[in-house]
Short mmCIF file of C-alpha atoms and ligand atoms in Angstrom, two decimals:
data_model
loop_
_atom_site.label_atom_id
_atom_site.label_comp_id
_atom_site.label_asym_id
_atom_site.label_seq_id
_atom_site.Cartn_x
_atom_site.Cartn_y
_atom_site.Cartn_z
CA UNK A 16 0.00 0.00 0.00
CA UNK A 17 1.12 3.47 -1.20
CA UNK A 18 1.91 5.93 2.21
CA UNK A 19 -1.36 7.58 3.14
CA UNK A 20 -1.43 11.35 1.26
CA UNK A 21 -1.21 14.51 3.08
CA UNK A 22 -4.52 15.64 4.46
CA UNK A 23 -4.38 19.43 5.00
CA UNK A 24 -6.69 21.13 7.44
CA UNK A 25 -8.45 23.49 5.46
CA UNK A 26 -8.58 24.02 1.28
CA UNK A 27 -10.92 25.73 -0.75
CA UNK A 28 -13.32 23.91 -2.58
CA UNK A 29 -13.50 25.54 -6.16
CA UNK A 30 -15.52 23.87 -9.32
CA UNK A 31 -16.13 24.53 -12.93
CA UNK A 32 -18.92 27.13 -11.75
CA UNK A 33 -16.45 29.26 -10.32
CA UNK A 34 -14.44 28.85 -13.47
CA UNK A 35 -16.91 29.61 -15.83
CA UNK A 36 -18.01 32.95 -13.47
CA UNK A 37 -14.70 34.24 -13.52
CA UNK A 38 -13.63 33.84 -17.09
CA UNK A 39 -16.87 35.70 -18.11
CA UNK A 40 -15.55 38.17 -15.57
CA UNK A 41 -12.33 38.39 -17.17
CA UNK A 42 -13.80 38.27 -20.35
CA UNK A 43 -16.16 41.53 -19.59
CA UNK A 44 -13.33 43.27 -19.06
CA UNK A 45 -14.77 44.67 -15.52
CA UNK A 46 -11.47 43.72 -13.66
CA UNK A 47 -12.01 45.87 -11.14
CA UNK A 48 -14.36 46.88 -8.61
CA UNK A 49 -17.37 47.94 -10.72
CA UNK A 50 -19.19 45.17 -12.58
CA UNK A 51 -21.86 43.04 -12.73
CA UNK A 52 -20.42 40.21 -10.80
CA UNK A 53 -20.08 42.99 -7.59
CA UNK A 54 -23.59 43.42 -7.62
CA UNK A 55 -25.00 40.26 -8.17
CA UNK A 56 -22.80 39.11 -5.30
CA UNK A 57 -24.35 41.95 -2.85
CA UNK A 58 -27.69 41.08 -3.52
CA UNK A 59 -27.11 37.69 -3.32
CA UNK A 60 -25.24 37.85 -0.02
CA UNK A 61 -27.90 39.91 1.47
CA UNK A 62 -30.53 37.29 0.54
CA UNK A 63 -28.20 34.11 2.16
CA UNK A 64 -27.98 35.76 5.22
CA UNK A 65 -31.44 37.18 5.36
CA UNK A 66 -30.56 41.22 5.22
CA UNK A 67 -31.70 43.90 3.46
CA UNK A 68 -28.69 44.92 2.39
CA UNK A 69 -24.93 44.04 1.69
CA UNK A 70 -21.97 45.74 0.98
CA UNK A 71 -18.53 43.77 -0.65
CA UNK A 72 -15.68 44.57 1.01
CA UNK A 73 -11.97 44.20 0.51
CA UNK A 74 -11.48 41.37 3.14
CA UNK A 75 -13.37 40.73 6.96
CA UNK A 76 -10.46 43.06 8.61
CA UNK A 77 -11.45 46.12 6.39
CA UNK A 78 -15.41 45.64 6.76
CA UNK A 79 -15.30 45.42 11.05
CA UNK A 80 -12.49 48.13 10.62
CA UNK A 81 -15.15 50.31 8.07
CA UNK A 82 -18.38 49.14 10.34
CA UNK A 83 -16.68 50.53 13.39
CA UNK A 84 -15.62 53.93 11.65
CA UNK A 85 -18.91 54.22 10.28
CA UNK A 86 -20.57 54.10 13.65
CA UNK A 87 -18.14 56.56 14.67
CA UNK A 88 -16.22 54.58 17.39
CA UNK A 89 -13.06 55.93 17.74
CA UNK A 90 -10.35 57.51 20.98
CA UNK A 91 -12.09 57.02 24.17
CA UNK A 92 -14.29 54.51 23.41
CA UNK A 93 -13.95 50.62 24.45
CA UNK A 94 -15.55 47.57 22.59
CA UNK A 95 -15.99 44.43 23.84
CA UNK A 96 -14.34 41.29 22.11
CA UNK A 97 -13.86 37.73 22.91
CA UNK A 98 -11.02 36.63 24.32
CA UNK A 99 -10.63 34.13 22.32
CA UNK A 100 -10.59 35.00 18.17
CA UNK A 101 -8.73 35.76 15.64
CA UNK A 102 -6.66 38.46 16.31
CA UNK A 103 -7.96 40.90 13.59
CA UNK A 104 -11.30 41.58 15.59
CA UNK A 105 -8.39 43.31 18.27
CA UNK A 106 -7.02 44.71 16.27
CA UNK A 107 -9.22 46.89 14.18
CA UNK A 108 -10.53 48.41 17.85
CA UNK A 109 -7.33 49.50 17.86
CA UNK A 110 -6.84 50.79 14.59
CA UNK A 111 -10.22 53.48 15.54
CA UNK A 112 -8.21 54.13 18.23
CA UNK A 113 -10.73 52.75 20.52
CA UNK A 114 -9.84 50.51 23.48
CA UNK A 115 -10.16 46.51 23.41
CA UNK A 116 -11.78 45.13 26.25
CA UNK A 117 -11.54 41.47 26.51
CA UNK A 118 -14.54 38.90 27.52
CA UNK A 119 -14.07 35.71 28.33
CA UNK A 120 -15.89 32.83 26.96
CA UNK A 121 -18.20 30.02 27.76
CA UNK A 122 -17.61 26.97 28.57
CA UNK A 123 -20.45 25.23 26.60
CA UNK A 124 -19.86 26.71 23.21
CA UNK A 125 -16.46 28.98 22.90
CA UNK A 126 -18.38 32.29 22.15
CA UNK A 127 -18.49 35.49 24.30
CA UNK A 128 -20.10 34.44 27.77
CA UNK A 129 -23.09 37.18 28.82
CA UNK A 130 -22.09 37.00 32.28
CA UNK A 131 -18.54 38.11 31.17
CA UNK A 132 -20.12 40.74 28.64
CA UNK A 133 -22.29 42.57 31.64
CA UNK A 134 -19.48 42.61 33.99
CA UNK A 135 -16.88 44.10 30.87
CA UNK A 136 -19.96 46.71 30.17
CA UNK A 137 -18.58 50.49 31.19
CA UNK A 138 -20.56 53.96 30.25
CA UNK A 139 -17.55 54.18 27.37
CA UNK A 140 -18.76 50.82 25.99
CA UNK A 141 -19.99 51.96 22.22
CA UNK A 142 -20.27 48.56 20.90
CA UNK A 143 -19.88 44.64 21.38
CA UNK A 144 -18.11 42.58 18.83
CA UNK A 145 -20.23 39.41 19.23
CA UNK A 146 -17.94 36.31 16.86
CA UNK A 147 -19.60 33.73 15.99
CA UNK A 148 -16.25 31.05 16.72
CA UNK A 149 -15.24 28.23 14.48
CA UNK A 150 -18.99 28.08 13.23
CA UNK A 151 -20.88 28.51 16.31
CA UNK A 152 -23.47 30.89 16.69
CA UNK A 153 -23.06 32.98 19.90
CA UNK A 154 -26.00 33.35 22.31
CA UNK A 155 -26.90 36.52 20.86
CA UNK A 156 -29.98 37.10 22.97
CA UNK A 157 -28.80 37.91 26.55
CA UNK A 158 -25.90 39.70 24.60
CA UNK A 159 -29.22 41.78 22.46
CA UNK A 160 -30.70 42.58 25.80
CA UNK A 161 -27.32 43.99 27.12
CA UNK A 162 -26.60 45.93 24.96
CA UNK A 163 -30.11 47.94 23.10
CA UNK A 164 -31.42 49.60 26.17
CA UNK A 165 -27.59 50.71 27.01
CA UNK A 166 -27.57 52.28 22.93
CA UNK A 167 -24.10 49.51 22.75
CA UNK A 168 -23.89 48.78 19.02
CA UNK A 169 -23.88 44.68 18.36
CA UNK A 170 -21.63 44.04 15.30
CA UNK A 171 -21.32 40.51 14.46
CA UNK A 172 -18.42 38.55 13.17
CA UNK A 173 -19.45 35.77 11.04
CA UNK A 174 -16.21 35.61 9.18
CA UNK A 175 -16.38 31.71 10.45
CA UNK A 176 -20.20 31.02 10.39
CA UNK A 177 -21.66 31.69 7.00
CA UNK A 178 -25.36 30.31 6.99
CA UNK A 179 -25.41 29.28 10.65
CA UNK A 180 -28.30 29.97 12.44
CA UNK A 181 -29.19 30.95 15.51
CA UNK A 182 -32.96 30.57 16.94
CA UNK A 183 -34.27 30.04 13.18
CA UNK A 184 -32.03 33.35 12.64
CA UNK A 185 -28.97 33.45 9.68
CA UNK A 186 -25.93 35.31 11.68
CA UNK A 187 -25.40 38.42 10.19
CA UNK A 188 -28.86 39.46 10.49
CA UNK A 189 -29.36 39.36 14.24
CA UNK A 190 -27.14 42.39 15.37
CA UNK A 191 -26.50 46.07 14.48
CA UNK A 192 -24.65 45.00 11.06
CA UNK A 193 -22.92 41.55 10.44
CA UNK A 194 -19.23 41.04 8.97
CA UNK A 195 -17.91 38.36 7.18
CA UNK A 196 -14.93 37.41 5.60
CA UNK A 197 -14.36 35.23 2.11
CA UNK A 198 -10.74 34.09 2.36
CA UNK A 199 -9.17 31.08 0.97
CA UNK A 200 -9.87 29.06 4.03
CA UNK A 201 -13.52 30.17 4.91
CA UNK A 202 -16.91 28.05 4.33
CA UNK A 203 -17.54 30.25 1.44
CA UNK A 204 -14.84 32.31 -0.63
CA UNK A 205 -13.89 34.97 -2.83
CA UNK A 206 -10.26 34.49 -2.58
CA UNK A 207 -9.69 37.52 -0.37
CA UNK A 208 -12.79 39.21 0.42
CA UNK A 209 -15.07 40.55 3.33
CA UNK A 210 -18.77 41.91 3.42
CA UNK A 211 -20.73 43.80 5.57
CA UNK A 212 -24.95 43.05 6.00
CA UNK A 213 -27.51 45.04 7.73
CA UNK A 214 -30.78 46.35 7.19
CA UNK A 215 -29.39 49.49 8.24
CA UNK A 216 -29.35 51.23 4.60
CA UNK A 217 -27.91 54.65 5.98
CA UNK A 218 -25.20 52.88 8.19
CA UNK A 219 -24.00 50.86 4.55
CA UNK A 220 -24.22 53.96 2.96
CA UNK A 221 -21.98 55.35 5.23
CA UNK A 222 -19.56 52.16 4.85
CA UNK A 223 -19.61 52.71 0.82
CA UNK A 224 -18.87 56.60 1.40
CA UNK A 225 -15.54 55.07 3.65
CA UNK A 226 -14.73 52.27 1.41
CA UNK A 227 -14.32 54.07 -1.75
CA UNK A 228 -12.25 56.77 -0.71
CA UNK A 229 -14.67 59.03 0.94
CA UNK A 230 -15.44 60.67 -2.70
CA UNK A 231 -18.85 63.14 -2.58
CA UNK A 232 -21.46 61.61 -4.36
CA UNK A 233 -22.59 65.19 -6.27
CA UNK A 234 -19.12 66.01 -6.96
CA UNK A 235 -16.12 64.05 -8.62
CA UNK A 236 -12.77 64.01 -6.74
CA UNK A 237 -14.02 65.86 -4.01
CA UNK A 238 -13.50 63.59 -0.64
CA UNK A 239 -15.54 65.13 2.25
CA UNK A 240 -12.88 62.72 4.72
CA UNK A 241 -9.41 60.63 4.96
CA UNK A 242 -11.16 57.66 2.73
CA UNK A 243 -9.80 54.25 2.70
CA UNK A 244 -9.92 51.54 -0.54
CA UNK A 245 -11.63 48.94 0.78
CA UNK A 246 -13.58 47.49 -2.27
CA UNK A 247 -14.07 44.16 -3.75
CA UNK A 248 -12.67 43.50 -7.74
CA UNK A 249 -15.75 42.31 -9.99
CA UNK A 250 -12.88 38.68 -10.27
CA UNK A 251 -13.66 37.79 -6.66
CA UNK A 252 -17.15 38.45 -6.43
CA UNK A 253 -17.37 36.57 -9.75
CA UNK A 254 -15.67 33.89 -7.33
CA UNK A 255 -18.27 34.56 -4.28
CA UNK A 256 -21.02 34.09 -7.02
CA UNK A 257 -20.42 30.99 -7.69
CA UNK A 258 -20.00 30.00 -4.26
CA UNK A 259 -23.06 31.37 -3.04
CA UNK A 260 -24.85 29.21 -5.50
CA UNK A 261 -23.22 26.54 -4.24
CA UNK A 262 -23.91 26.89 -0.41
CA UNK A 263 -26.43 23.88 0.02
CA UNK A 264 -23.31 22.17 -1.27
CA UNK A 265 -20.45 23.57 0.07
CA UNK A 266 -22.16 23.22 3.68
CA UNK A 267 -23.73 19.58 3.43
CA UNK A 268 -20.08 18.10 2.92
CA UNK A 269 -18.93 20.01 5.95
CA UNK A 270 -22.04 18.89 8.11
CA UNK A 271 -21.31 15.36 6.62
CA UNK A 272 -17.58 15.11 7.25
CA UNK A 273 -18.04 16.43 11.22
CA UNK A 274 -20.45 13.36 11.26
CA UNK A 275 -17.73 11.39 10.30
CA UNK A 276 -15.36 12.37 12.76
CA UNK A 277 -18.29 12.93 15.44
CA UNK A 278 -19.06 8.64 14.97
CA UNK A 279 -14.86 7.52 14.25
CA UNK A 280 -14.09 9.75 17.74
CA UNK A 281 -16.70 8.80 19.98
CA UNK A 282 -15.16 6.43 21.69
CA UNK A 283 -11.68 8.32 22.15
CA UNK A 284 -11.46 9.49 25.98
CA UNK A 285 -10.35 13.17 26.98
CA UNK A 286 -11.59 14.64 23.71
CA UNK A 287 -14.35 16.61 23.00
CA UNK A 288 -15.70 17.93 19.25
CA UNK A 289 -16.93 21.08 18.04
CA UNK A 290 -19.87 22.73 20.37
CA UNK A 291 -23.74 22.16 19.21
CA UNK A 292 -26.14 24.18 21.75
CA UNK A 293 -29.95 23.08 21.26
CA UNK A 294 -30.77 26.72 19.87
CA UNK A 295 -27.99 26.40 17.63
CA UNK A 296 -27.90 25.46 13.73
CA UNK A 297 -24.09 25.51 13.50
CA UNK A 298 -21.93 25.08 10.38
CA UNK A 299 -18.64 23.18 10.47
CA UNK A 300 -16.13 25.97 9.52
CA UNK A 301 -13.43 23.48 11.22
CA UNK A 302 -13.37 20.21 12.43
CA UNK A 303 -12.25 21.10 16.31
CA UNK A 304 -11.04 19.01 19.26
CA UNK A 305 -10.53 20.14 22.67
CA UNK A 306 -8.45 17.71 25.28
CA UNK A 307 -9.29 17.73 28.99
CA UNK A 308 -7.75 20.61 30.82
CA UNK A 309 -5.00 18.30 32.35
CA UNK A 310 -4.35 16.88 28.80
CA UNK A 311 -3.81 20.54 27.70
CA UNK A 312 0.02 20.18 28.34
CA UNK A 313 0.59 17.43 25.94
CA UNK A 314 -0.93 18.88 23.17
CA UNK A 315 1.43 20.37 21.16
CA UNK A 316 3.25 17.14 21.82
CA UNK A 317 0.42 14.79 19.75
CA UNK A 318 -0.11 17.68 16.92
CA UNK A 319 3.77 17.17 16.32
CA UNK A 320 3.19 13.12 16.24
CA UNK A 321 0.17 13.37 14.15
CA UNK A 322 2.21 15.65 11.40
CA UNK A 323 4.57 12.72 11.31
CA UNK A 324 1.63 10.50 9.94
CA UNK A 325 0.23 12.96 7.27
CA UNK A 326 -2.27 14.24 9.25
CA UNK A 327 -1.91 18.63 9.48
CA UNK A 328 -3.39 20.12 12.51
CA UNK A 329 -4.26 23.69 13.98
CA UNK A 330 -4.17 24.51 17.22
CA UNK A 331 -6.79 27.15 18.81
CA UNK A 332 -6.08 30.63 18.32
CA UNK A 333 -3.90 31.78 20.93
CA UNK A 334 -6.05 33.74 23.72
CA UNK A 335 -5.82 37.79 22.97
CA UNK A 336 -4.80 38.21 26.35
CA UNK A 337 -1.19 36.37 25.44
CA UNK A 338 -0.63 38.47 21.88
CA UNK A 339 1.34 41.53 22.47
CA UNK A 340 -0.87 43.83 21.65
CA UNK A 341 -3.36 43.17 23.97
CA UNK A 342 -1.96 41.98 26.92
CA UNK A 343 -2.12 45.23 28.94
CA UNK A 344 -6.17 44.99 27.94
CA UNK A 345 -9.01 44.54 30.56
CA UNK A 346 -10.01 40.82 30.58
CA UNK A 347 -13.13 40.38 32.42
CA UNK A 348 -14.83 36.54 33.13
CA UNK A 349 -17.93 35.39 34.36
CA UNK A 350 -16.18 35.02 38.07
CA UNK A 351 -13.52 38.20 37.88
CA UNK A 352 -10.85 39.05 36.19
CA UNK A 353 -8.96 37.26 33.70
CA UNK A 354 -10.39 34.90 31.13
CA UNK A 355 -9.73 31.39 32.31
CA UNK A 356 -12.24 29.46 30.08
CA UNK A 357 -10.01 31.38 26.85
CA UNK A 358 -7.43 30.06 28.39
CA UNK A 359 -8.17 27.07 28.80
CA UNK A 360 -9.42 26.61 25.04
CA UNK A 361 -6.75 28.50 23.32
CA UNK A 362 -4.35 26.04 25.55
CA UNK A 363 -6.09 22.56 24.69
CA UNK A 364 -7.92 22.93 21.28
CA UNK A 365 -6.82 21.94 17.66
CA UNK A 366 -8.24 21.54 14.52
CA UNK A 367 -8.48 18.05 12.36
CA UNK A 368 -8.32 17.92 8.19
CA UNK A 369 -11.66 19.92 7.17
CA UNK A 370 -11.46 19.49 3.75
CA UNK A 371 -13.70 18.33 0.83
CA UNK A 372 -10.88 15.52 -0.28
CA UNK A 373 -11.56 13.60 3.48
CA UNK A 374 -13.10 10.64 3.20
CA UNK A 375 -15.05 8.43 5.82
CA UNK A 376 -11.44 6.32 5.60
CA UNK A 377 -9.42 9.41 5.99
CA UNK A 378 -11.39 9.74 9.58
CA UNK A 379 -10.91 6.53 10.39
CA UNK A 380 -7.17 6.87 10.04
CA UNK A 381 -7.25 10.12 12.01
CA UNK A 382 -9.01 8.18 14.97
CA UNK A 383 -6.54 5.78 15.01
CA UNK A 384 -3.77 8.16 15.07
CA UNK A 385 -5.48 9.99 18.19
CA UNK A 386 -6.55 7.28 19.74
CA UNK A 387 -2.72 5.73 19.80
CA UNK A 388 -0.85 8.95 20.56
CA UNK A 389 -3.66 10.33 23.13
CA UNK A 390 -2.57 7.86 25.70
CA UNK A 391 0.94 8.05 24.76
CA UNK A 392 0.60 11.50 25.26
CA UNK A 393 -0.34 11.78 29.09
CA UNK A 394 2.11 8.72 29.95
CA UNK A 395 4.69 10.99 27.99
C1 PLP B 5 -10.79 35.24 9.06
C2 PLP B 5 -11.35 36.10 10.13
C3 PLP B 5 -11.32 37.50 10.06
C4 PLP B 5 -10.50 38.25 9.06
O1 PLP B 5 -10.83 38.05 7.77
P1 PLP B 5 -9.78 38.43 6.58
O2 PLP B 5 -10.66 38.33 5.38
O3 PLP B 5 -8.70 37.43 6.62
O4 PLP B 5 -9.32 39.82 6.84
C5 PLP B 5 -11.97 38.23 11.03
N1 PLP B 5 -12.60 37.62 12.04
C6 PLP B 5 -12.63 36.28 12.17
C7 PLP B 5 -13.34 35.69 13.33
C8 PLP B 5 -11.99 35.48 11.23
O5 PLP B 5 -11.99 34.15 11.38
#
């Protein structure tokens, strides 16, 4: 038997239809960011995630970065973010010159905990960053009733989450305005790409103004502010077209292949899958494991023994709280300070191979690995 093949953890899956899209995109000679593709892809966005409107963006950084300036956030202001994300989400608070506050996160399903939000809550909170982790909806309802009689802004971050639902309701649509990103690795993409969705027309107008270099409307090269260039070509949202008509697709394999693993791990001790709350409809951005807190320490250990058999891992992102440019921020849990639960996550989780060329064998094989090198690991 040949040596088992390399199974990545995340590539994009990309057909003939997005093929065809872009050629004709090509072909049109709309290169850039006007077109027909750019349009098609707004509209079409807007109706996936159950919004009025949508707005393409140049990637998910720019469109919290652009939803944040458009709300006016900016010195002397904090917003509330998990302490556990991607890093960008910190980092565009910063970039308004507004000041990160961190939240921890719960236990049950990795997304900002309410307790944690109320206690973080200040009268310079302006708005709540609410990220909907590795395809999780948060529990935006105690967050909701936080934050609208206080007049906090909810943005969401759905840049991992397209087409989950939460309570019957597509994230995006639930908060203020919704952001999501479209890069290589994400359930749907554009190549590089973000969008913001709301039914908030003026706040999207106010986003376009910002995105396309804060030019006046009635008069040509006249820019009423310091605009940005934060716009999406006509190529990638050729690209997002495509995928968007693909989306029953693109998210039954997902849903199919965490079945997989969900059956070939059950039996594995110390290990627990990806987080599915009752009022939850999640999608499977990644395939995610989390070992028992006093498994955390050998972690890094059995990612390193599982690259040796072909198998590519992730682990968590590392908690905001250790990153640089955060670590003087606030972090504020359900019990004090700090964010243990973050912690605790960003210490002991990894991702498995989440990608459309996994088969029901390839988990198998995966199981096996962990199910050797778990034990291994805590004799170790
Ligand atoms: C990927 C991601 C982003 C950033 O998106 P880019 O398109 O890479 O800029 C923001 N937030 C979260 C939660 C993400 O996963």
């Amino acid at each position: 038997m040949s040596a088992p093949s390399f199974l990545p953890v995340a590539e994009p899956s990309v057909g003939e239809r997005e093929v065809a899209y872009v050629h004709e995109a090509v072909a049109s000679g709309w290169v850039s960011s006007i077109g027909a593709f750019v349009d098609r892809f707004e509209q079409d966005f807007a109706a996936f995630c159950g919004t009025r409107h949508a707005v393409a963006i140049s990637n998910g950084t720019d469109s919290i970065f652009l939803a944040l300036r458009a709300m006016g956030i900016g010195p002397g202001d904090e917003v509330v973010v998990p302490a556990l994300t991607f890093a960008a989400v910190g980092a565009v608070v910063h970039h308004v010159g507004a000041t990160p506050v961190l939240a921890d996160v719960h236990p049950d399903h990795w997304n900002l905990d309410p307790v944690a939000v109320e206690r973080a809550l200040t009268p310079s909170t302006k708005a709540v960053i609410a990220v909907h982790l590795y395809g999780h909806p948060a529990d935006m309802d105690p967050i909701l009733a936080l934050c609208r009689p206080r007049g906090i802004a909810v943005i969401e971050d759905g840049a991992e989450a397209h087409g989950a639902r939460y309570k019957g309701r597509t994230v995006g649509s639930i908060g203020d305005v919704g952001s999501f990103s479209f890069y290589g690795n994400k359930v749907i993409t554009t190549g590089e790409g973000g969008a913001l969705v709301s039914d908030d027309a003026e706040l999207l107008a106010r986003v376009r103004h910002w995105k396309d270099h804060a030019m006046s409307p009635e008069r040509r090269y006249y820019h009423t502010e310091a605009g940005y260039n934060c716009r999406m070509t006509n190529l990638q949202a050729a690209l997002g077209v495509a995928q968007l008509e693909r989306a029953p697709e693109l998210l039954a394999w997902r849903a199919r292949l965490l079945g997989w693993y969900r059956d070939a791990l059950a039996d594995v001790p110390g290990l627990t899958l990806n987080p599915h709350l009752d009022w939850a409809e999640p999608v499977n951005w990644l395939v995610c494991a989390v070992l028992e807190p006093a498994l955390a320490p050998t972690r890094d250990r059995l990612l390193a023994a599982l690259r040796t058999q072909g198998i590519d891992t992730r682990p968590f992102f590392v908690p905001m709280a250790d990153l640089p440019p955060y670590a003087a921020c606030l972090a504020v849990g359900a019990d004090g300070e700090g964010a243990p639960v973050a912690a605790w996550l960003g210490a002991a989780g990894f991702n498995l191979p989440t990608s459309e060329r996994v088969t029901e064998a390839d988990v198998r094989r995966i199981a096996d690995a962990l199910r050797r090198e778990i034990p291994a690991a805590t004799l170790a």
